[in-house]
Coordinates of C-alpha atoms and ligand atoms in Angstrom, one line a residue:
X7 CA 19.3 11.6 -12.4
X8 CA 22.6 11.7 -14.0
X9 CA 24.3 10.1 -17.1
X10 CA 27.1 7.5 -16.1
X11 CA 30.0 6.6 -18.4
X12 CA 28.5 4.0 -20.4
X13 CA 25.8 4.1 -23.5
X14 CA 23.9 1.2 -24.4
X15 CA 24.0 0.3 -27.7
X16 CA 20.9 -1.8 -29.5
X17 CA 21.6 -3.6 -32.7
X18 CA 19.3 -5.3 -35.0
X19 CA 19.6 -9.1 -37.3
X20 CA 17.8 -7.6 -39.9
X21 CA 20.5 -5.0 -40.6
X22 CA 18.8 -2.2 -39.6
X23 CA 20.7 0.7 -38.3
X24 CA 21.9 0.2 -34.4
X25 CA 21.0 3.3 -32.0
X26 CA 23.0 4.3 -28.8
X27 CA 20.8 5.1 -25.8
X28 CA 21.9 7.0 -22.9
X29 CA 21.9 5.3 -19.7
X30 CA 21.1 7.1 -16.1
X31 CA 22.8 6.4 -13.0
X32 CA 20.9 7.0 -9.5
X33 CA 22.3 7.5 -5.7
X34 CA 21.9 3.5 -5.1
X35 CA 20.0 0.8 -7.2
X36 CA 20.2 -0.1 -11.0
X37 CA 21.0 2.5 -13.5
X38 CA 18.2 2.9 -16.1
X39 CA 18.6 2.7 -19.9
X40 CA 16.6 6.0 -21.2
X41 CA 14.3 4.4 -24.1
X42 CA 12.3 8.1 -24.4
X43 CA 13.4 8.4 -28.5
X44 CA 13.5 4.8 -29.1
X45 CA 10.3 4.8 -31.2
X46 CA 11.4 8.3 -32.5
X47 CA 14.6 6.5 -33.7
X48 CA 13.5 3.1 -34.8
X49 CA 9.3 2.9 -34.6
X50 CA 9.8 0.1 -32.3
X51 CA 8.4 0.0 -28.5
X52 CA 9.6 -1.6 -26.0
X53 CA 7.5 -4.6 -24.6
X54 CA 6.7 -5.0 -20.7
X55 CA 3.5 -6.2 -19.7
X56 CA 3.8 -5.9 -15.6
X57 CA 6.7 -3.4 -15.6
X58 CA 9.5 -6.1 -15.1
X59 CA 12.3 -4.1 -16.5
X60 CA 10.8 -0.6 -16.6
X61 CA 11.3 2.2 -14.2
X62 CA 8.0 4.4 -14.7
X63 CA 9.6 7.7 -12.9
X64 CA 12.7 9.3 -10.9
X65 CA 12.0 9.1 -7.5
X66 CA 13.8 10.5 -4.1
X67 CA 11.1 8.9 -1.8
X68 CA 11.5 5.0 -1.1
X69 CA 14.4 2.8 -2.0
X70 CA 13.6 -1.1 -1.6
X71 CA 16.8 -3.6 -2.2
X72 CA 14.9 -6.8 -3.1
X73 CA 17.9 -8.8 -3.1
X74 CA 19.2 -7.7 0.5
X75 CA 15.4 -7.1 1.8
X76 CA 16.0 -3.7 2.6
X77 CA 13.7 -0.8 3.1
X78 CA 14.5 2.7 3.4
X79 CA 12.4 5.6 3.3
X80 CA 14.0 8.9 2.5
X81 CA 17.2 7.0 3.2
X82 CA 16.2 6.0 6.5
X83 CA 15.8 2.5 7.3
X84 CA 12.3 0.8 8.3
X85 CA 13.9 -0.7 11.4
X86 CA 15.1 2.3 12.8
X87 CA 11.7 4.7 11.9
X88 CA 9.5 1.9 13.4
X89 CA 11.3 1.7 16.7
X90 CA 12.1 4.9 17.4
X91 CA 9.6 7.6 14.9
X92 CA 5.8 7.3 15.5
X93 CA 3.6 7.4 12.4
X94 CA 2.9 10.7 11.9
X95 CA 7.2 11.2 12.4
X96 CA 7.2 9.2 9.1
X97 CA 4.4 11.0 7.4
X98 CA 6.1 14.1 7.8
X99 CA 9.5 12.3 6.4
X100 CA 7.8 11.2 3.4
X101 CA 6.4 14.3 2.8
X102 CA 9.1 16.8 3.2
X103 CA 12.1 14.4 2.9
X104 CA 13.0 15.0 6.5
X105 CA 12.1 14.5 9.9
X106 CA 10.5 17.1 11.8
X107 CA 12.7 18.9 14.5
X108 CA 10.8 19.0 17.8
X109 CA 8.8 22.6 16.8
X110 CA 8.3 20.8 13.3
X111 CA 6.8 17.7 15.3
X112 CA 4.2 19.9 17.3
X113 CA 3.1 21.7 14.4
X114 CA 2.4 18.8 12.3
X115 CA 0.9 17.3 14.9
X116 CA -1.4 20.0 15.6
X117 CA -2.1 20.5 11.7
X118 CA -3.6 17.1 11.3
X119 CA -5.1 17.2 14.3
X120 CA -7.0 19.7 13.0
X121 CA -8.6 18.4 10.2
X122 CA -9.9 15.2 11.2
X123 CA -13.0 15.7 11.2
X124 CA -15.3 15.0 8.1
X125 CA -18.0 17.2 6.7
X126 CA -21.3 16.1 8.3
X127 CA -22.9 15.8 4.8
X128 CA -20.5 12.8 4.6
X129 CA -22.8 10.6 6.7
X130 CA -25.5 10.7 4.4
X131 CA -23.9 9.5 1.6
X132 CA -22.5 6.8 3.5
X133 CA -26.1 6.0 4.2
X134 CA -26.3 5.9 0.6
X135 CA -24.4 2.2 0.9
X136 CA -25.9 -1.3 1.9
X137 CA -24.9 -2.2 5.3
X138 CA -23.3 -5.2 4.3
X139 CA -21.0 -3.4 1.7
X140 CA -17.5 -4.3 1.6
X141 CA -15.4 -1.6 2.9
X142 CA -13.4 -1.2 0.1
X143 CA -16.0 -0.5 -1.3
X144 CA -17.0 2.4 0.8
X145 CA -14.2 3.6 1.0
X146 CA -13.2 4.3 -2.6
X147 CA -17.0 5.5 -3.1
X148 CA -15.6 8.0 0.5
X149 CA -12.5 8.8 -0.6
X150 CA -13.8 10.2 -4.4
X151 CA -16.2 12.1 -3.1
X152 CA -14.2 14.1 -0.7
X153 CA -13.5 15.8 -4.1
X154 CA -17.2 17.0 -3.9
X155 CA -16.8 18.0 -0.3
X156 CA -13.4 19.9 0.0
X157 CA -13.5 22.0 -3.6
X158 CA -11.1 24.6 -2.5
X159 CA -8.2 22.4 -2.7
X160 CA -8.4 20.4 -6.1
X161 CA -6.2 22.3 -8.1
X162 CA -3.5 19.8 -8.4
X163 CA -1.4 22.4 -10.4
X164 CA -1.8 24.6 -7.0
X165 CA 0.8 23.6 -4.7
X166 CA -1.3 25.3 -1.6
X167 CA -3.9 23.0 -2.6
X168 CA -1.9 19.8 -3.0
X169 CA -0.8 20.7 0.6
X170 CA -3.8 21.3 1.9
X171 CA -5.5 18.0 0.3
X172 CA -2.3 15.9 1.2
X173 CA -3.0 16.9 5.1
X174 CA -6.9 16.6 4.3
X175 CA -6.2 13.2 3.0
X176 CA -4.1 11.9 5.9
X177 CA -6.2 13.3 8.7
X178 CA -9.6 12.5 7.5
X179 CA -8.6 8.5 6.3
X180 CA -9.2 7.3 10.1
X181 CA -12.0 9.1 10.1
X182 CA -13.6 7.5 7.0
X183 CA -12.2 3.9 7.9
X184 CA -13.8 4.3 11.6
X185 CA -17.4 5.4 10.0
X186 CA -17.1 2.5 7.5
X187 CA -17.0 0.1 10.0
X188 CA -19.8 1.8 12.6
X189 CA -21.9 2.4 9.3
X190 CA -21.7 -1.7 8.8
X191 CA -22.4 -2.8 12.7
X192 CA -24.9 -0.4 12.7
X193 CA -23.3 1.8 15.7
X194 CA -23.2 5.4 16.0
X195 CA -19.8 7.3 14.9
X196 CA -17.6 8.2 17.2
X197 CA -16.3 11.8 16.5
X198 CA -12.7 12.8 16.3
X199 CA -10.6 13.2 19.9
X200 CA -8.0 15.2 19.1
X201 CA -5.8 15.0 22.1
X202 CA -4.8 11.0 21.4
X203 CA -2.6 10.0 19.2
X204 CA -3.1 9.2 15.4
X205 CA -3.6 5.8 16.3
X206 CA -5.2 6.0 19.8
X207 CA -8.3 8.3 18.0
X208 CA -8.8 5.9 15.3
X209 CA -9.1 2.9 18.1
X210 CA -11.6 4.9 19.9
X211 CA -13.0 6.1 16.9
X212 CA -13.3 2.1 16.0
X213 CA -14.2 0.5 19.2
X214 CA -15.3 3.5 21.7
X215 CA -19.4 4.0 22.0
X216 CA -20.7 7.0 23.0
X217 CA -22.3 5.4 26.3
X218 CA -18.4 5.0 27.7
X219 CA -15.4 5.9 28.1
X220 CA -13.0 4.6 26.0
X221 CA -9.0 3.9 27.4
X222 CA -6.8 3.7 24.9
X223 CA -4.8 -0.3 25.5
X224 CA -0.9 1.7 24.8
X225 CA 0.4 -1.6 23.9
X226 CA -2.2 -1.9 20.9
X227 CA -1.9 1.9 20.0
X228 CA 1.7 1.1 19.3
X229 CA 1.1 -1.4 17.5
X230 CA -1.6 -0.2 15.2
X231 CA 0.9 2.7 14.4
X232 CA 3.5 0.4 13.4
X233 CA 1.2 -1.7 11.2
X234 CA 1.0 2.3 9.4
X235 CA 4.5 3.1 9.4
X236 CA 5.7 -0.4 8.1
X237 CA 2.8 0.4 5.2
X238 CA 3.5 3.7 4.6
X239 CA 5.3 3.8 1.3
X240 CA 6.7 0.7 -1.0
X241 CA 7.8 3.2 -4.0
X242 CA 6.1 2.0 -7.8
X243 CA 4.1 -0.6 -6.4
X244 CA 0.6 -1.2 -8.1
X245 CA -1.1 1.5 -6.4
X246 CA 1.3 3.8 -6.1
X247 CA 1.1 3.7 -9.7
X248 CA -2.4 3.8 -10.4
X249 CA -2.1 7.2 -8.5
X250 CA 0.6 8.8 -10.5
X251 CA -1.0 7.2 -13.4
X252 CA -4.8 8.8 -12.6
X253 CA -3.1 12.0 -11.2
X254 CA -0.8 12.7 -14.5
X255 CA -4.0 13.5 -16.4
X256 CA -4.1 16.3 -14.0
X257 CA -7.4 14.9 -12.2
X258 CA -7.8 16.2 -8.7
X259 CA -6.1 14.6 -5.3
X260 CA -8.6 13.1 -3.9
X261 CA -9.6 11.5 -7.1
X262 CA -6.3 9.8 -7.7
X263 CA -6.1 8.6 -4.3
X264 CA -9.9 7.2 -4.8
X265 CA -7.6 5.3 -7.6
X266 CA -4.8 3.8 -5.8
X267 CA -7.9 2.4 -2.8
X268 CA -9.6 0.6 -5.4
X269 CA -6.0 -0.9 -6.7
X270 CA -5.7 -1.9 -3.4
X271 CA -8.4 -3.5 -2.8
X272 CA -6.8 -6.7 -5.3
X273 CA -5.6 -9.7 -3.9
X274 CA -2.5 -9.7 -5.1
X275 CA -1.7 -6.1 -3.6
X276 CA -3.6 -4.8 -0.4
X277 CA -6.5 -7.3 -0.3
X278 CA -3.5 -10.3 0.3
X279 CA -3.7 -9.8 4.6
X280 CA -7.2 -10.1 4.4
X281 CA -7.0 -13.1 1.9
X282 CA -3.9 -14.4 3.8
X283 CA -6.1 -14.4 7.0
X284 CA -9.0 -16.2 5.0
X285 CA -6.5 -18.6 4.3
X286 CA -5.2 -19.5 7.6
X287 CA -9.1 -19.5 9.2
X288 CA -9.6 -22.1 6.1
X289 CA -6.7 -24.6 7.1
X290 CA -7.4 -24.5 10.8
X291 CA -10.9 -25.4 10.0
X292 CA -9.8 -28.4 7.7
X293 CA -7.6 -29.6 10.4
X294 CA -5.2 -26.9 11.6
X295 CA -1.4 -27.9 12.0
X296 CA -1.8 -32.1 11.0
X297 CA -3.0 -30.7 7.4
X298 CA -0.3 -28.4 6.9
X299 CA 1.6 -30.5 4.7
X300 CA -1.5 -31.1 2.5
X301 CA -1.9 -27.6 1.9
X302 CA 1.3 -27.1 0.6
X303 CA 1.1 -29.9 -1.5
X304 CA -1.9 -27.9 -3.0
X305 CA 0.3 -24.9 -3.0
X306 CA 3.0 -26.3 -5.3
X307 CA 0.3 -28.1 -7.8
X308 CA 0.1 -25.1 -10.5
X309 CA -3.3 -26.9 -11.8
X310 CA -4.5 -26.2 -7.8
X311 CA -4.5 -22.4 -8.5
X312 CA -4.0 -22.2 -5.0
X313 CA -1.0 -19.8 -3.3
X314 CA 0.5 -19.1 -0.6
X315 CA -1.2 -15.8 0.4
X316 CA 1.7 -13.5 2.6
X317 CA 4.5 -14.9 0.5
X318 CA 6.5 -14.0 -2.5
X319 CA 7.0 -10.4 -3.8
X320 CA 8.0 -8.7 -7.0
X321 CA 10.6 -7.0 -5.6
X322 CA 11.5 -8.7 -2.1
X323 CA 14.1 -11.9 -2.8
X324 CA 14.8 -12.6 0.2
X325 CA 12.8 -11.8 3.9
X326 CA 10.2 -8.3 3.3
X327 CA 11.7 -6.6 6.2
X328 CA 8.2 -5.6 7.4
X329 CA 7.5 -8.8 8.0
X330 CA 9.9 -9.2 10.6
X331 CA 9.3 -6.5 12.6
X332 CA 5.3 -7.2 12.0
X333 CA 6.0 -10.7 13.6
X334 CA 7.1 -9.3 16.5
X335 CA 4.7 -6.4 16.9
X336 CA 2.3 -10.3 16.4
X337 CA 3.9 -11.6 19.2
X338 CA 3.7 -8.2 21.8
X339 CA -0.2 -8.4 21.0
X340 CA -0.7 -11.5 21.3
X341 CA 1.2 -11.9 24.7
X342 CA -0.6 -8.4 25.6
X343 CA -4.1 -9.8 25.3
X344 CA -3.1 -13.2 26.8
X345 CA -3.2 -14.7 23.3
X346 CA 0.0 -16.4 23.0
X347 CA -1.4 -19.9 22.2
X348 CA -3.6 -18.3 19.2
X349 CA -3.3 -21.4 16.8
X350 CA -3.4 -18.9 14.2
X351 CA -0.1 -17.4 15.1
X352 CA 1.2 -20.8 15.5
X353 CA -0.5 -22.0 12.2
X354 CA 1.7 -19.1 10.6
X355 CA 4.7 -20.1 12.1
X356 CA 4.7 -23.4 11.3
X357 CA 3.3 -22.5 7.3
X358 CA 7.0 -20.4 7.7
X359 CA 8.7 -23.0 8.8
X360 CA 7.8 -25.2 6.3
X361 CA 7.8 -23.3 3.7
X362 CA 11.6 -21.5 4.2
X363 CA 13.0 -25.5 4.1
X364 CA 11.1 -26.3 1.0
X365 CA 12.4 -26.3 -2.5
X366 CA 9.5 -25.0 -4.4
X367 CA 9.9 -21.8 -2.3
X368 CA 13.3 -21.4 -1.8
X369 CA 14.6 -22.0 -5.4
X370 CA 11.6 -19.1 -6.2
X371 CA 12.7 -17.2 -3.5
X372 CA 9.5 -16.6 -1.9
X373 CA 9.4 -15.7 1.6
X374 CA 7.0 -14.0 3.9
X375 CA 5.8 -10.8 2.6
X376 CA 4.1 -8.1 5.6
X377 CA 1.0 -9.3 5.3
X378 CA 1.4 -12.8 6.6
X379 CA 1.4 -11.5 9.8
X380 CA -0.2 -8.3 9.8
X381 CA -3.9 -10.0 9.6
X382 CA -3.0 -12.4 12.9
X383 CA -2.3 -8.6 14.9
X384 CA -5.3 -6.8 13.5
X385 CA -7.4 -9.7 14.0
X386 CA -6.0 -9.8 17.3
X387 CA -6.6 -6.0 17.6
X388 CA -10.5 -6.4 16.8
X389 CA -10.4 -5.4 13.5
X390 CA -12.5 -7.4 11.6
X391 CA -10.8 -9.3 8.3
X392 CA -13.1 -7.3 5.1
X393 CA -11.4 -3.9 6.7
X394 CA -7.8 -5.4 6.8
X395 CA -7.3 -3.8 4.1
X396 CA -9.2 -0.5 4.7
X397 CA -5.8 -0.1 7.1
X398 CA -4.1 -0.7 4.8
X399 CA -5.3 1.8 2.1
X400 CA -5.6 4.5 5.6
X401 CA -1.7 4.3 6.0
X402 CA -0.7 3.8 2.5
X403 CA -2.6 7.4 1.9
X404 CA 0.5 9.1 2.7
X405 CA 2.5 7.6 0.2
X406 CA 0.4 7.6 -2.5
X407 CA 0.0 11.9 -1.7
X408 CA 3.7 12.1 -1.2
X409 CA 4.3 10.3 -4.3
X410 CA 1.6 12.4 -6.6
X411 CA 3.0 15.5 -5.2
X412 CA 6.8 14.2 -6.4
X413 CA 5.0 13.7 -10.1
X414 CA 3.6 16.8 -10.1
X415 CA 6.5 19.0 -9.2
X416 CA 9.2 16.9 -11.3
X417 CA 9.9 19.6 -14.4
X418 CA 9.7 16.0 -16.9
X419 CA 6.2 15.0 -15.9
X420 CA 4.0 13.8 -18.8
X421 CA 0.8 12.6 -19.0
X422 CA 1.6 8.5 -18.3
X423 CA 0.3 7.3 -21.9
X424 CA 1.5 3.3 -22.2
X425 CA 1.4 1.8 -26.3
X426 CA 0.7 -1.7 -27.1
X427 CA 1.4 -4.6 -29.3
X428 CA -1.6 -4.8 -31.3
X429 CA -2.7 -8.1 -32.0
X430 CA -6.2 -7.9 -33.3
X431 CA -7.8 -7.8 -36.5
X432 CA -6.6 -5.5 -39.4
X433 CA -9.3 -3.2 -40.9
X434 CA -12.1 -4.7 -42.2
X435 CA -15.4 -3.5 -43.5
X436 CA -19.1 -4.8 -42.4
X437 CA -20.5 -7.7 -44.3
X438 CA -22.6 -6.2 -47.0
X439 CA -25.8 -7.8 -45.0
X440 CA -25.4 -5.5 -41.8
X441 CA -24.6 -2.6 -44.0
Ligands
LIG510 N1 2.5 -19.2 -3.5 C1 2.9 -20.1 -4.4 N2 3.6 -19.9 -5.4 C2 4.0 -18.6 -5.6 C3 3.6 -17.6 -4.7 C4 2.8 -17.9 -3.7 N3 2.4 -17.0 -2.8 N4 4.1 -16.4 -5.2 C5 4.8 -16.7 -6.3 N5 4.7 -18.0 -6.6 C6 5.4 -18.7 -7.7 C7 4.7 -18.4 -9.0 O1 3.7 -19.4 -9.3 C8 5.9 -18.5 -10.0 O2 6.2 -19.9 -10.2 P1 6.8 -20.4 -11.6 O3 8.1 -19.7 -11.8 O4 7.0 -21.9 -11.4 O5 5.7 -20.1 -12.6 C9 7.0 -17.9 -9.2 O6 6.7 -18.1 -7.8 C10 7.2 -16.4 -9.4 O7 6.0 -15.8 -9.1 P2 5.3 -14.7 -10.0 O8 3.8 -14.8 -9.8 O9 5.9 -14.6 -11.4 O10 5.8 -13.4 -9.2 P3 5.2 -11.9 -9.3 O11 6.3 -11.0 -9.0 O12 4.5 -11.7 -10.6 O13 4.1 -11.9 -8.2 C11 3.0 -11.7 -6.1 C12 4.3 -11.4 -6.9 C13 3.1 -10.9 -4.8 C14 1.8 -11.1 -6.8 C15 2.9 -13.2 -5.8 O14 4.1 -13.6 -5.1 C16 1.7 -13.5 -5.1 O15 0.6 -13.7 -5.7 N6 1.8 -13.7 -3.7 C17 0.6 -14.0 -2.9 C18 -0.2 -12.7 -2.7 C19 0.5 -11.8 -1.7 O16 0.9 -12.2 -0.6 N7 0.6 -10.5 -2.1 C20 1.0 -9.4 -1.2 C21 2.3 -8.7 -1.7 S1 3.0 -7.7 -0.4 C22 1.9 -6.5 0.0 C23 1.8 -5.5 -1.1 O17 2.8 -4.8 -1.4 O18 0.7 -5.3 -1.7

């Protein structure tokens, strides 16, 4: 962060004295106004319900460009880490703001390998659940209490420990997502293979059976770890957030992340592929393609409270880049599995087309956002819709650790401690009658 040549300066009408703030520049992306002694200076806070105008942090992880729908992680364009870095490639990256050379690779490789699997104990407090429990559910009751299970690395002021829990974290998420799901169809878990890929274990570890073998489909192995890269990171997004938020009170790793799962789980956020999905099943049982039209016109209505689920995005103006390459990871799958007529595919396409031409969303610009089509592939996968987002929290795990550790270790890190505008009663005292 460094100061650029320019102040900003904020005057008053009631003729109260004007202060100069400092502004910040970054590498790319809008410089920041630093508002740190503003109340000091004037007793005045600023005002930003939803973080419109405020950058929460410094940050050297993710950059998005809204305008130009660009995503880069650690500089490195989506496009280029999806086609040619597998997911655990990109964990690495977001971890240690590189990418591994080919020794760094094995290693990393080998480390999470090794800590897939979950304490035994584990199962049995999964048994504590209903099996009809949502699995976001689960998984944020899972994910907490891996804080009860793995005691030697909550220090978060330890950095051996935040490395330990950050591989802990990333290894054992599969694991938990995979036991979530057996837990509800009432099948027996499949342990960790370690010699498949991150994405080829959790497939067997989701659809294998002990009674078989399970072959790992390559085509759907890719794609599944695409699905994790392209959700990998998304810088100060709601989660994200939460997790910096939970973790500056110094609270332990796996407890933040517990944090940023249950954030997820909101429709607006991670639970948006899963409502997206319950969306398009709705409209092809009302009709399919001939009501189209109908459902936008609910869409537009603001009294209809319906949306668009899959489009628009605070940040993204223009196409989310994910989205593109998810909707052709939709079409590999679907040819793969002799799919390609799915009218749900073809239901999305033509709720794109429509949609891309139409005022209401182009004036807005709203356009698809990666969950639109990221439901149609993990639908297409097997994956049933309520743990659409359970994939979502699994790769998102990596960014929320990456980003916690970043916190941590930044030399300005405070407590995150938000004011308000107060606008309820003044004192008052008890009516003499309760008294
Ligand atoms: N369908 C219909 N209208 C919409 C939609 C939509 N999906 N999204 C935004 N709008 C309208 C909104 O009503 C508002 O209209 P007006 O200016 O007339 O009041 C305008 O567009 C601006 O929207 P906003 O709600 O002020 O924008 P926001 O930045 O607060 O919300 C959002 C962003 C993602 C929550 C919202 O676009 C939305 O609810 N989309 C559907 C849910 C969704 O797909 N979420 C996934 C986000 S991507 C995955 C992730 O990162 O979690």
């Amino acid at each position: 962060m460094k100061l650029v040549d320019n102040k900003a300066t904020l005057s008053f009408s009631n003729g109260s004295p004007s202060v100069d703030l400092p502004v910040y520049g970054g590498n790319i992306g809008p410089d920041v106004i630093d508002i740190r002694k503003l109340y000091a200076q004037t007793g005045m806070f600023t005002y930003d319900p939803g973080f419109l105008s405020t950058a929460s942090c410094q940050s050297a992880i993710t950059y998005i460009d809204g305008d130009k729908g660009e995503l880069l992680y650690r500089g490195y364009p989506i496009e280029q880490l999806a086609t040619h870095c597998d997911y655990l490639d990109t964990c690495f990256l977001l971890l240690n703001g590189e990418l591994p050379n080919e020794q760094e690779r094995t290693d990393f490789h080998k480390l999470v390998t090794n800590h897939t699997m979950v304490n035994e104990q584990m199962q049995f407090f999964l048994r504590g659940f209903r099996r009809d429990a949502h699995p976001m559910a689960v998984l944020t009751g899972l994910v907490g209490a891996l804080s009860a299970f793995y005691h030697d690395s909550t220090d978060i002021n330890n950095p051996e420990h935040r490395r330990i829990a950050a591989i802990r974290l990333i290894a054992k998420m599969p694991t938990l997502v995979a036991m979530s799901y057996k837990y509800g169809i009432g099948q027996p878990y499949m342990y960790p293979q370690n010699n498949l890929s991150y994405a080829g274990n959790f497939l067997r570890m989701m659809f294998g059976t002990p009674c078989e073998e399970y072959q790992v489909n390559p085509v759907l192995e890719r794609a599944l770890d695409r699905i994790f890269i392209l959700h990998a990171d998304h810088e100060q997004n709601a989660s994200t957030s939460t997790v910096r938020l939970c973790g500056s009170s110094g609270t332990n790793p796996f407890a933040a992340i517990a944090a940023g799962v249950a954030c997820l789980w909101g429709p607006a956020h991670g639970g948006a592929n899963e409502a997206c999905l319950n969306m398009l099943e709705d409209i092809q049982r009302n009709g399919g393609i001939a009501k189209v039209g109908e459902f936008m016109n609910q869409v537009k209505d603001k009294n209809s409270g319906v949306k668009l689920m899959g489009f628009g995005h605070r940040v993204y103006k223009n196409y989310d880049p994910r989205a593109k390459l998810m909707q052709e990871t939709c079409n590999e799958v679907l040819q793969e599995l002799g799919l390609e007529n799915d009218p749900l595919f073809k239901l999305a396409k033509e709720l794109e087309k429509i949609a891309l031409e139409d005022e209401y969303f182009v004036s807005r610009k709203l356009y698809p956002n990666v969950d639109f089509y990221s439901g149609i592939v993990q639908r297409a996968i097997g994956i049933p819709v309520n743990l659409f987002t359970g994939i979502f929290a699994l790769a998102r795990t990596v960014g929320w650790i990456a980003q916690l550790n970043e916190m941590i270790g930044d030399p300005e890190y405070k407590i995150g401690r938000p004011r308000q505008l107060f606008t309820g009663s003044p004192r008052r005292d008890v009516p003499a009658a309760k008294k």
